[in-house]
PDB file of C-alpha atoms in Angstrom:
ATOM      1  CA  UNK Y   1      30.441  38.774   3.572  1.00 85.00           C
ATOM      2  CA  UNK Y   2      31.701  39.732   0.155  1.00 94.00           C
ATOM      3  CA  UNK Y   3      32.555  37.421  -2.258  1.00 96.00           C
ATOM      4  CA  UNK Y   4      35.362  36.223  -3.990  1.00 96.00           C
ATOM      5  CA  UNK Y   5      34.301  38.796  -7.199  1.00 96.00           C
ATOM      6  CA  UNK Y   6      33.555  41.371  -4.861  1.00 97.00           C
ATOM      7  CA  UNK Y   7      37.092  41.035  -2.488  1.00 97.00           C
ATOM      8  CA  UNK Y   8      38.397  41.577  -6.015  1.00 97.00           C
ATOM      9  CA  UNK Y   9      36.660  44.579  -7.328  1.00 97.00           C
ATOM     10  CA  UNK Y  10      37.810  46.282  -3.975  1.00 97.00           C
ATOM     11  CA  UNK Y  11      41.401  45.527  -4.462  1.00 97.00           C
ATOM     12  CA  UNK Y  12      40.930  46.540  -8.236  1.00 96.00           C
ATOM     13  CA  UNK Y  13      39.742  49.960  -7.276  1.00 95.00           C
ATOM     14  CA  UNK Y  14      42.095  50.474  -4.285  1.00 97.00           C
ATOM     15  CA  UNK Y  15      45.065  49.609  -6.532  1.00 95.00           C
ATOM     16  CA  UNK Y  16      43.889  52.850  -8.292  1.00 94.00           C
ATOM     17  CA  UNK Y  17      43.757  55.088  -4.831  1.00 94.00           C
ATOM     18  CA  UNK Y  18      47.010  53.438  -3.224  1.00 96.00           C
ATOM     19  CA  UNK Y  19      49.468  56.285  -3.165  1.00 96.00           C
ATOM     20  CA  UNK Y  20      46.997  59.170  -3.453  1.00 97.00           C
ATOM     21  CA  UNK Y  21      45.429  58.825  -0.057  1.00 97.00           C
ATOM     22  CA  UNK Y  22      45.750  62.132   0.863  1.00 98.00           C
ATOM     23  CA  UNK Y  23      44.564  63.732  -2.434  1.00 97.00           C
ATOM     24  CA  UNK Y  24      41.341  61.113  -2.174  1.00 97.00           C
ATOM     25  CA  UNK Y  25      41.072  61.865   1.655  1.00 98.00           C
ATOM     26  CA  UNK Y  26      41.147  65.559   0.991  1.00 98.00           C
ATOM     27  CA  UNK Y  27      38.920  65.349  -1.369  1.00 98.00           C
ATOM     28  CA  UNK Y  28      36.448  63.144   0.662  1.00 98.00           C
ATOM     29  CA  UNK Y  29      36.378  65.585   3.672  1.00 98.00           C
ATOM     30  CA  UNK Y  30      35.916  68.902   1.611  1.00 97.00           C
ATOM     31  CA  UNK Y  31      32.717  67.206  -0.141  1.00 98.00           C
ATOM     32  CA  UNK Y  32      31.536  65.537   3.032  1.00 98.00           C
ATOM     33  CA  UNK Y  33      32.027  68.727   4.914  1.00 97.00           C
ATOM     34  CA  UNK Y  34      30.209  70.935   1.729  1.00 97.00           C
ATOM     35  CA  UNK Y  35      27.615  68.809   1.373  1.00 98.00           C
ATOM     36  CA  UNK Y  36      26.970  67.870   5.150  1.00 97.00           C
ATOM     37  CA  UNK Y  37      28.269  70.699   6.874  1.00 95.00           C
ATOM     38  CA  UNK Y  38      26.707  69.147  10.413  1.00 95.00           C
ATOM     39  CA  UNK Y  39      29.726  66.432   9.821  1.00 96.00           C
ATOM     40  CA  UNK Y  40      32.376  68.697  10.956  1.00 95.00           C
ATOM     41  CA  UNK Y  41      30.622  68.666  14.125  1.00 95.00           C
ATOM     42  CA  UNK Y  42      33.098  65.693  14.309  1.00 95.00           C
ATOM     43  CA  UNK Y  43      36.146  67.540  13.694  1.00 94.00           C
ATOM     44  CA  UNK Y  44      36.532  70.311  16.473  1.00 91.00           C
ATOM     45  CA  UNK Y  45      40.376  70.235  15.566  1.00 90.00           C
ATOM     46  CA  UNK Y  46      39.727  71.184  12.177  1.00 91.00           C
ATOM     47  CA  UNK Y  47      37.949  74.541  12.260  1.00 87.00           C
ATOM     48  CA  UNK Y  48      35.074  75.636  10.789  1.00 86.00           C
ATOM     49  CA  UNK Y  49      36.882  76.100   7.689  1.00 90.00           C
ATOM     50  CA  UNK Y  50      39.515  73.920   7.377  1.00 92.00           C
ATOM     51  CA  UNK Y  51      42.515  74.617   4.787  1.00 94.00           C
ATOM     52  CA  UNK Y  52      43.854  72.208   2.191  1.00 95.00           C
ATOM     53  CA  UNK Y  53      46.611  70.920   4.685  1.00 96.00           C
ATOM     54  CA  UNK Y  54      44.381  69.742   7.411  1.00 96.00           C
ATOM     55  CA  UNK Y  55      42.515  68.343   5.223  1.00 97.00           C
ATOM     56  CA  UNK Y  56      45.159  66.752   3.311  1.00 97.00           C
ATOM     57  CA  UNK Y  57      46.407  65.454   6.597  1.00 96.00           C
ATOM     58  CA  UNK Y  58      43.550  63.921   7.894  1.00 96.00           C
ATOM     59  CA  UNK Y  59      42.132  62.769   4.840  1.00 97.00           C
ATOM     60  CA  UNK Y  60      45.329  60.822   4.280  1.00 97.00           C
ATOM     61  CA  UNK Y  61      44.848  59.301   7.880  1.00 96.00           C
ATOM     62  CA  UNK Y  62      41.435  58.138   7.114  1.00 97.00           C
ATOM     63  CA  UNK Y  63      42.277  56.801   3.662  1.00 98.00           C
ATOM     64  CA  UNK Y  64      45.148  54.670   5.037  1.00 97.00           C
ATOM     65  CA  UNK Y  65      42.527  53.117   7.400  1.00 97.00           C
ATOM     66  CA  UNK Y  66      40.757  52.264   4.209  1.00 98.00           C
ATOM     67  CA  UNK Y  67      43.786  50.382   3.137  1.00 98.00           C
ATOM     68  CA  UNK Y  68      43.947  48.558   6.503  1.00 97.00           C
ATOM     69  CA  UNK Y  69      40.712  47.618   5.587  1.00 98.00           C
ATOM     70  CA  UNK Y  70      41.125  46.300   1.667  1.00 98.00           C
ATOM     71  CA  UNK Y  71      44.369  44.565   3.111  1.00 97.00           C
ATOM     72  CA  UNK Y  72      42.538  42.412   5.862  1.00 97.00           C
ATOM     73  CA  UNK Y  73      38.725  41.940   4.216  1.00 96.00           C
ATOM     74  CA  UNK Y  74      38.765  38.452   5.500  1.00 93.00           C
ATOM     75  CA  UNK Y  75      39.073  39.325   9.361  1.00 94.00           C
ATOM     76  CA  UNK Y  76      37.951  43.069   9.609  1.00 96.00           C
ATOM     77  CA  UNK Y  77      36.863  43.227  13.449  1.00 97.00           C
ATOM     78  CA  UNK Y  78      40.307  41.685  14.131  1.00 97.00           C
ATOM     79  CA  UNK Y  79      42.173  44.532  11.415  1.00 97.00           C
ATOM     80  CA  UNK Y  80      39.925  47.514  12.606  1.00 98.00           C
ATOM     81  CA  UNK Y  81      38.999  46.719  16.503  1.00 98.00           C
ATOM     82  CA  UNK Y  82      41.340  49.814  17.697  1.00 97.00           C
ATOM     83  CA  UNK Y  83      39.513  51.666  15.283  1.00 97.00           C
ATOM     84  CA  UNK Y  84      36.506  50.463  16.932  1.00 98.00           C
ATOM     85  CA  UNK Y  85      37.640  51.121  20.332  1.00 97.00           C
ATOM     86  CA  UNK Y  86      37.807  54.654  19.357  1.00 97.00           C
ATOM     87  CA  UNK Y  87      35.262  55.287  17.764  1.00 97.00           C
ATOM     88  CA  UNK Y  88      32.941  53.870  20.417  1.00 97.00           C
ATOM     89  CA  UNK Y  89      34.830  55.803  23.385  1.00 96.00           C
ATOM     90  CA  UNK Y  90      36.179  58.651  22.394  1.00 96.00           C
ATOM     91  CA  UNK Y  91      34.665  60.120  18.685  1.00 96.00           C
ATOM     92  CA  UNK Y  92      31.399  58.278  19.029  1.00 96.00           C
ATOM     93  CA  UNK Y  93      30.463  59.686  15.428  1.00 97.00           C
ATOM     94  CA  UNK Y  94      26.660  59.061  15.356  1.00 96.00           C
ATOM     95  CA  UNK Y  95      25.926  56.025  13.361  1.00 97.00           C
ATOM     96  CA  UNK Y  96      23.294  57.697  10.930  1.00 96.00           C
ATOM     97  CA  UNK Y  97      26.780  59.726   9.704  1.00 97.00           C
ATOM     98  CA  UNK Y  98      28.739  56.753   8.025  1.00 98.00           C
ATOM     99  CA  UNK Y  99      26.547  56.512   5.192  1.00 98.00           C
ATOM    100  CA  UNK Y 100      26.974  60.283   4.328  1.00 98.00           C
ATOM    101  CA  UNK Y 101      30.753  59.693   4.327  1.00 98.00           C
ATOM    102  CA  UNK Y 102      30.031  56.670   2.038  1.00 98.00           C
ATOM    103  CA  UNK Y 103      28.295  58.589  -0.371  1.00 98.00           C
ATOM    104  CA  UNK Y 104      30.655  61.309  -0.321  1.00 98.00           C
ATOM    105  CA  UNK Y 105      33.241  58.341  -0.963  1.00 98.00           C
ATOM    106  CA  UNK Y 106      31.489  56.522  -4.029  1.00 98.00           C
ATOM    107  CA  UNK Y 107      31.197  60.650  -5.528  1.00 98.00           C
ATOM    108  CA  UNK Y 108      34.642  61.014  -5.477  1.00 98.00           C
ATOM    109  CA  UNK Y 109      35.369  57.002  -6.763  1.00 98.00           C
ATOM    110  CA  UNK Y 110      32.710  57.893  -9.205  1.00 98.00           C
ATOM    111  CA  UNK Y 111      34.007  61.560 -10.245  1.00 98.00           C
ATOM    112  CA  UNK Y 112      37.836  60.406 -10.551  1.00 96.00           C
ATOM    113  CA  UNK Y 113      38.131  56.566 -11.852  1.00 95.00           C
ATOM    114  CA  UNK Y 114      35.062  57.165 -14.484  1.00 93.00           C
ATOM    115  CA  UNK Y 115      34.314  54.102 -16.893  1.00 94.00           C
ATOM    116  CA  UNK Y 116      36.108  52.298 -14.414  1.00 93.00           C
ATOM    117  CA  UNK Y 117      33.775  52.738 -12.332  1.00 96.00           C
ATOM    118  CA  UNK Y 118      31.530  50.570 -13.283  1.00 97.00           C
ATOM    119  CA  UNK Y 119      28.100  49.508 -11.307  1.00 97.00           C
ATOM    120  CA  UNK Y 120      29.933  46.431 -10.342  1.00 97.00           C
ATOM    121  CA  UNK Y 121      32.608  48.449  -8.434  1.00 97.00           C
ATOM    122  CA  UNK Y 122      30.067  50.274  -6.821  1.00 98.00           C
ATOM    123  CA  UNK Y 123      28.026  47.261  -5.684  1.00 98.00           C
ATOM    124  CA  UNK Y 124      31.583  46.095  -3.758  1.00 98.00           C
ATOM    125  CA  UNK Y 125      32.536  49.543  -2.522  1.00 97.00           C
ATOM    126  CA  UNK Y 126      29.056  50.151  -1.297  1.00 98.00           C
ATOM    127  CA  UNK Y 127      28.989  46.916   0.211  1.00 98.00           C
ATOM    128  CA  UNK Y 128      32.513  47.001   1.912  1.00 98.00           C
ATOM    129  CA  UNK Y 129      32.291  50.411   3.146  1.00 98.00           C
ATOM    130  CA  UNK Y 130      28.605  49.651   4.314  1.00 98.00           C
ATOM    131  CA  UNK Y 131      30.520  46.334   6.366  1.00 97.00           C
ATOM    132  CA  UNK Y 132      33.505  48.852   7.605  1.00 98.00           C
ATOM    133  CA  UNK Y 133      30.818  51.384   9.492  1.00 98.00           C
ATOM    134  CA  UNK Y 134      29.083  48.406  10.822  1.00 97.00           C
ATOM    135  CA  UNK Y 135      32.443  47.648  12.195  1.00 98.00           C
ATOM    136  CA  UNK Y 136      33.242  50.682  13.318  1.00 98.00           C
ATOM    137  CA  UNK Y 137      29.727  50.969  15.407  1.00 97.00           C
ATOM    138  CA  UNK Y 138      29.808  47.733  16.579  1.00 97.00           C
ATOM    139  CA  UNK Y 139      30.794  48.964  20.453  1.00 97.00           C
ATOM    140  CA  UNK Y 140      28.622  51.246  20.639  1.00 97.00           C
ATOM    141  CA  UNK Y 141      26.607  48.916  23.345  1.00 96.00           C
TER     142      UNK Y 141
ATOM    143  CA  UNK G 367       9.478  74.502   2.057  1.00 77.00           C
ATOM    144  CA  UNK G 368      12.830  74.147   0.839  1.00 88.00           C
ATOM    145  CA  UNK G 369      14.869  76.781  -0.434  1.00 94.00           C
ATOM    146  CA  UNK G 370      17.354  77.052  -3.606  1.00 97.00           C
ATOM    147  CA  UNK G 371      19.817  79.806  -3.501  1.00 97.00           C
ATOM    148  CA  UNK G 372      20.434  81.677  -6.976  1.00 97.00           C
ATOM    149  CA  UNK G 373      23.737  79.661  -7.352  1.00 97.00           C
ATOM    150  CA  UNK G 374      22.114  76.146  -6.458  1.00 97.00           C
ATOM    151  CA  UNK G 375      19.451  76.606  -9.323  1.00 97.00           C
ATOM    152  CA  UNK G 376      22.129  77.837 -11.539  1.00 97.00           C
ATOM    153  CA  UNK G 377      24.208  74.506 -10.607  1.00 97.00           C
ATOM    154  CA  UNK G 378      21.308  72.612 -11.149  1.00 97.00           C
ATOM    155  CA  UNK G 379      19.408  73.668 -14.293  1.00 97.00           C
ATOM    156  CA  UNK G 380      23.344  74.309 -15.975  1.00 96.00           C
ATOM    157  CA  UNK G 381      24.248  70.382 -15.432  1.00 97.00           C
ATOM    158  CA  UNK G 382      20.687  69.240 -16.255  1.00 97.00           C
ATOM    159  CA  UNK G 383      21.230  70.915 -19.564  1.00 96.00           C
ATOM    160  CA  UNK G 384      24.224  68.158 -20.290  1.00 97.00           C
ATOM    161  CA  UNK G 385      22.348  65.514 -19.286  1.00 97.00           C
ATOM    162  CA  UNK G 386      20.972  62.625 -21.613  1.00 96.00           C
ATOM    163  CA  UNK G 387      18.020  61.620 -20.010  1.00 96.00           C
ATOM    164  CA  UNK G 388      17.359  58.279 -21.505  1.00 94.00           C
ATOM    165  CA  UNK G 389      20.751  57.541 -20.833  1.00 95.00           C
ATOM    166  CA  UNK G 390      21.203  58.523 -17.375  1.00 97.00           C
ATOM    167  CA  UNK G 391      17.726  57.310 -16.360  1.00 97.00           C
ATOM    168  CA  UNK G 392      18.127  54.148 -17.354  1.00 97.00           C
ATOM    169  CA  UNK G 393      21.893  53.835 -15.555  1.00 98.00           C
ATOM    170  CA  UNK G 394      19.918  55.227 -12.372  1.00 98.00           C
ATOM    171  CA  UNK G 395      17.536  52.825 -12.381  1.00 98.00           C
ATOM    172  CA  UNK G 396      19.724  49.762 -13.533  1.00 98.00           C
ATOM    173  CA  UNK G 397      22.735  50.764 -10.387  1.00 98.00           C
ATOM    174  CA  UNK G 398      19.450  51.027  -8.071  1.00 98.00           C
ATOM    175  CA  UNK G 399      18.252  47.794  -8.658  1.00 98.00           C
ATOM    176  CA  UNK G 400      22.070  46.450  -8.640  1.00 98.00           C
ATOM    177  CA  UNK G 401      23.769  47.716  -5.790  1.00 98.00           C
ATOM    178  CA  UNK G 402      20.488  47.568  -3.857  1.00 97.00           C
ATOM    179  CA  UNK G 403      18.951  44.393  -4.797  1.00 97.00           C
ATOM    180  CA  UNK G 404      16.214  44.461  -2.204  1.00 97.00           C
ATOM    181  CA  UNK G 405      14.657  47.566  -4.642  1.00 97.00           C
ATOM    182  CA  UNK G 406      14.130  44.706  -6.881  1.00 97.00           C
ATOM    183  CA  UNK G 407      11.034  43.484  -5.256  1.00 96.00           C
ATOM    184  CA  UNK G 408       8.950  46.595  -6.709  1.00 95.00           C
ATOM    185  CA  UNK G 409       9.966  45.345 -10.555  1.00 95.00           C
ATOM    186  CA  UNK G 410       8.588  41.503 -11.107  1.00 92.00           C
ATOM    187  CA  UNK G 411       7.317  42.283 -13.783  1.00 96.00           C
ATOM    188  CA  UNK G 412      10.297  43.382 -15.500  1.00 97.00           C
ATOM    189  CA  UNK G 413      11.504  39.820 -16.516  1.00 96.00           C
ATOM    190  CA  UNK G 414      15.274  39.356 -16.123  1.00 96.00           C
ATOM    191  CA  UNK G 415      17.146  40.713 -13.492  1.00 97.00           C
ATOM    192  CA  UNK G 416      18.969  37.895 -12.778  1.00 96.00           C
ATOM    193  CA  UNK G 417      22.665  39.637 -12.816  1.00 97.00           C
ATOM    194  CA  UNK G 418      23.977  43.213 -13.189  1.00 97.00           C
ATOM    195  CA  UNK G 419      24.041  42.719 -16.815  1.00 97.00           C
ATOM    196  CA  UNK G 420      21.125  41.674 -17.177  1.00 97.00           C
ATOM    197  CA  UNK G 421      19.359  44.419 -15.549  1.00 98.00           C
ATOM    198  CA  UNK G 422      21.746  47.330 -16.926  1.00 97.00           C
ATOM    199  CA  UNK G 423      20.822  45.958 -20.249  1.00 97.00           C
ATOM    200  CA  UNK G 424      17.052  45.158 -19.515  1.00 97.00           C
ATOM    201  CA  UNK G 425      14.337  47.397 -21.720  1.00 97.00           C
ATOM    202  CA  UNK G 426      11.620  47.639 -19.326  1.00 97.00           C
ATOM    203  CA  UNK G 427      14.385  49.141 -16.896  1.00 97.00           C
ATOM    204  CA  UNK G 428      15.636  51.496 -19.341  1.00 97.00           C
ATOM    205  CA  UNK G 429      12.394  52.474 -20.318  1.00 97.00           C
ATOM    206  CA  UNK G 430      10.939  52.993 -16.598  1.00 97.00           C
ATOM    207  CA  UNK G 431      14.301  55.029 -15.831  1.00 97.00           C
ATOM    208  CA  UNK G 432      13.669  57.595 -18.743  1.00 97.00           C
ATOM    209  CA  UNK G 433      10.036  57.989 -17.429  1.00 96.00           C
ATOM    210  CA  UNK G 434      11.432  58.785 -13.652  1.00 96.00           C
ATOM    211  CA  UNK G 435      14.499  60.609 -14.645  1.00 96.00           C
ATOM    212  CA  UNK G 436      12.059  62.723 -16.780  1.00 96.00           C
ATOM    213  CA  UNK G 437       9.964  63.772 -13.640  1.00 95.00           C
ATOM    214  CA  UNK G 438      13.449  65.060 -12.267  1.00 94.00           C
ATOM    215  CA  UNK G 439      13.198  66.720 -15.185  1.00 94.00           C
ATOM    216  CA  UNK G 440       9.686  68.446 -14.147  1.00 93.00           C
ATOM    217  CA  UNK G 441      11.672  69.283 -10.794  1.00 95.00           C
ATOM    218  CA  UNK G 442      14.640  70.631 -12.185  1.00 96.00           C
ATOM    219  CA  UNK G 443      12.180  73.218 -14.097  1.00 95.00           C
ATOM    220  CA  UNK G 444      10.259  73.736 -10.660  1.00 96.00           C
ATOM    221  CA  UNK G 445      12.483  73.897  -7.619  1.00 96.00           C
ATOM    222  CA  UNK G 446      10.834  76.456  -6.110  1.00 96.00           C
ATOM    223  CA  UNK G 447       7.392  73.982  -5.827  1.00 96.00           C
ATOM    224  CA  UNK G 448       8.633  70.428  -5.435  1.00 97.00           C
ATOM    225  CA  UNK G 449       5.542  69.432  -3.440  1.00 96.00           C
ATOM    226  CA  UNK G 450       3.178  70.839  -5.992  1.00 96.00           C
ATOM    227  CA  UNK G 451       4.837  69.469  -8.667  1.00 95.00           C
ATOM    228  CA  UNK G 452       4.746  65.548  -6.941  1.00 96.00           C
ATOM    229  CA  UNK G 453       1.605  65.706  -5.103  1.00 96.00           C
ATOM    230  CA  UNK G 454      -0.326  63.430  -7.532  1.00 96.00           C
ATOM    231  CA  UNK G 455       3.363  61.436  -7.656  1.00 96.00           C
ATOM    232  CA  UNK G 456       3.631  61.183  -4.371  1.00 96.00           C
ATOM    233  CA  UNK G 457      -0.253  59.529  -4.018  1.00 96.00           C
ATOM    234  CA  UNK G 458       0.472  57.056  -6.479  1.00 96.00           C
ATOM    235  CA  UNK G 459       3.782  55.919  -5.011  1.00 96.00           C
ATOM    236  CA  UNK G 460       1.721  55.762  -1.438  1.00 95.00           C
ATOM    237  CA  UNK G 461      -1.438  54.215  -2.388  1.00 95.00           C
ATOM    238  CA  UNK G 462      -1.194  51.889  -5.523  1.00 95.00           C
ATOM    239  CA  UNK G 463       2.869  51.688  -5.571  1.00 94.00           C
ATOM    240  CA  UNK G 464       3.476  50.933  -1.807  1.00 95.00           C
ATOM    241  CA  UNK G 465       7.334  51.806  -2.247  1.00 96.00           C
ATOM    242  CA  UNK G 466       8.823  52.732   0.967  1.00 96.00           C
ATOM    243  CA  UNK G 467      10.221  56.362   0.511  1.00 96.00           C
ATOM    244  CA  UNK G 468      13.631  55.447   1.739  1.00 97.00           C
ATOM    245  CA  UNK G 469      13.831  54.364  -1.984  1.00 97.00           C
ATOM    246  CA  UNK G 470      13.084  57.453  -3.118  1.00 97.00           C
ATOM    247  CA  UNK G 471      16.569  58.497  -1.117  1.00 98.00           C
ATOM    248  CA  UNK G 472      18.783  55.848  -2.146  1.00 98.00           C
ATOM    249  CA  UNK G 473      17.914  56.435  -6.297  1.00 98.00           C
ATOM    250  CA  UNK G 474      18.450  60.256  -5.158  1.00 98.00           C
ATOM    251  CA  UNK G 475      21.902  59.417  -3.759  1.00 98.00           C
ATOM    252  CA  UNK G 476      22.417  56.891  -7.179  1.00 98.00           C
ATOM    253  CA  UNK G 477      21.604  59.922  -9.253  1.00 98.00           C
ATOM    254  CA  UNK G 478      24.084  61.883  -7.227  1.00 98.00           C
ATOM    255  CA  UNK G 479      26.781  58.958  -8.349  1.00 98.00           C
ATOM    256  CA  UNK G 480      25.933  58.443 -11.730  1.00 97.00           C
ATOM    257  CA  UNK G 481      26.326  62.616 -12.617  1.00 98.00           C
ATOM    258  CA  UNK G 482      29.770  62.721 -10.425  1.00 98.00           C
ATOM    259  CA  UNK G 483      30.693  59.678 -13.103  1.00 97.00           C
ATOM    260  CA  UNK G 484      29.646  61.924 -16.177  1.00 96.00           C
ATOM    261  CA  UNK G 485      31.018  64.779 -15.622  1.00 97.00           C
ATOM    262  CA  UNK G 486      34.063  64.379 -13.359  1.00 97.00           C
ATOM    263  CA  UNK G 487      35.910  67.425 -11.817  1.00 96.00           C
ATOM    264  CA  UNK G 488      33.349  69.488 -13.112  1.00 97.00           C
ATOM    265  CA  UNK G 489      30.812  68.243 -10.078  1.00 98.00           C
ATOM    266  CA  UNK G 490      32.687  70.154  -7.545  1.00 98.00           C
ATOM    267  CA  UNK G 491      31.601  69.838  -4.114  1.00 98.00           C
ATOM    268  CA  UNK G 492      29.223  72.828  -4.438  1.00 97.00           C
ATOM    269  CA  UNK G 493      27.514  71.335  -7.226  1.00 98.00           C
ATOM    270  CA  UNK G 494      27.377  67.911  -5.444  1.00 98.00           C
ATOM    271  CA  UNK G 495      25.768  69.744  -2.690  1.00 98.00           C
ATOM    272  CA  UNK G 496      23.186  71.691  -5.191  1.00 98.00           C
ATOM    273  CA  UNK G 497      22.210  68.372  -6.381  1.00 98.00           C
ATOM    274  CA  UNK G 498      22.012  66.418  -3.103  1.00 98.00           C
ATOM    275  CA  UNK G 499      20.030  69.077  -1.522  1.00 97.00           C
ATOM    276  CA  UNK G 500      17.809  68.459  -5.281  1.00 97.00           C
ATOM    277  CA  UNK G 501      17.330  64.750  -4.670  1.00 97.00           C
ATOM    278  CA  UNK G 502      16.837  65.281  -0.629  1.00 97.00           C
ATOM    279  CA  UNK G 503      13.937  67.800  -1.828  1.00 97.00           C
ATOM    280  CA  UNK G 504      12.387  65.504  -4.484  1.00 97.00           C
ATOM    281  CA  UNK G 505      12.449  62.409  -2.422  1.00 97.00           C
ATOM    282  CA  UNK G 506      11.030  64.432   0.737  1.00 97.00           C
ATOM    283  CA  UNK G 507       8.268  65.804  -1.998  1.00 97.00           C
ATOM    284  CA  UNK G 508       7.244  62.345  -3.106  1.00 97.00           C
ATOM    285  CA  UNK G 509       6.923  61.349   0.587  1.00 97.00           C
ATOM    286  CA  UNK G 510       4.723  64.240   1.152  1.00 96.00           C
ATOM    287  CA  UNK G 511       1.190  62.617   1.063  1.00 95.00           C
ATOM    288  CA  UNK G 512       1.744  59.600   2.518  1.00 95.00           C
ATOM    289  CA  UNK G 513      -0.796  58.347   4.894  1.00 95.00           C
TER     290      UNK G 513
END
């Protein structure tokens, strides 16, 4: 699915959000959860206002799935399929959500790692994180 | 109708002010056309777009990204009528354009990208919500009068 260039552009940029997981994660929830404020329909544990610590917390969970992801782009179904399991039995995050998260995830790329990121990067992110929800969906049905 | 709160305007028109038009149009455009490559099909016409640096450096892109990112422009100084402002817009785009308005959403979103890029921490998430809620309002506009 994503070429050799593109594998690399992903590791490039997650070299650059390795060890700041929660920070990004943080980051990506408060903006998904300003901007889309249906999202946290999702997130019954968090609140309706959740504080930096949740956030922190969970964001760091779902940025270290990320990694699980960059680390295994060659067999994702294989890396992410409890992830999968999940989401299709228990979360069941409508599938019309994943691209808000996405966008919410190329603002904050876009907003921290600036003339790095450069429309090449976000061609590959786009693209991976586009191939992760499909993933993620897959069980639906 | 949609609505702008006092502080959404305010987020809105304040950023717009720093933005370079030309610029910014033409890096809206050119990310369109590269991280979405199917949006190609409305621009053959524009000679070559054979790889991402050849369409972020392309003249006829540049120049048709100034012209749209100008009509932004138009909406930024009329929020409170974004229908009015793109009905003739939004006739063109539906009967001699044919462009699908999901297009209309993803440049929107692209937009969204390109100003987080500029100006950093300064596009908190209130602001990125001001603008989305901008883009969601001018792509809903231009979709108005189709038929």
């Amino acid at each position: 699915m994503l070429s050799a260039q593109e594998r690399a552009r992903v590791m490039q940029v997650w070299d650059l959000i390795a060890g700041h997981e929660a920070q990004f994660g943080a980051e990506l929830l408060l903006r998904l959860f300003t901007v889309y404020p249906s999202t946290k329909t999702y997130f019954p544990n968090l609140g309706a206002c959740p504080d930096r610590v949740q956030l922190l917390s969970h964001g760091q969970r779902m940025l270290e799935a990320v990694g699980v992801a960059v680390q295994h782009l060659d067999h994702l179904r294989a890396a992410l399929s409890p992830l999968a399991d999940l989401h299709a039995q228990v979360l069941r995050v409508d599938p019309t959500n994943f691209p808000l998260l996405i966008q919410c995830f190329q603002v904050v790329l876009a907003a921290h790692l600036q003339d790095e990121f450069t429309v090449e990067m976000q061609a590959a992110w786009d693209k991976f994180l586009t191939g992760v929800a499909v993933v993620l969906t897959e069980k639906y049905r | 109708m949609v609505h702008f709160t006092a502080e959404e305007k305010a987020a809105i028109t304040s950023l717009w002010g720093k933005v370079n038009v030309e610029e910014a149009g033409g890096e809206a455009l050119g990310r369109l056309l590269v991280v979405y490559p199917w949006t190609q099909r409305f621009f053959d016409t524009f000679g070559n777009l054979s790889s991402a640096s050849a369409i972020m450096g392309n003249p006829k892109v540049k120049s048709h990204g100034k012209k749209v990112l100008t009509s932004f422009g138009d909406a930024v100084k009329n929020l409170d009528n974004l229908k009015g402002i793109f009905a003739k817009l939004s006739e063109l785009h539906c009967d001699k354009l044919h462009v699908d308005p999901e297009n209309f959403r993803l440049l929107g979103n692209v937009l969204v990208i390109i100003l987080a890029n500029h100006f950093g921490k300064e596009f908190t998430p209130q602001v990125q919500a001001a603008w989305q809620k901008m883009v969601t309002g001018v792509a809903n506009a231009l979709a108005y009068k189709y038929h």
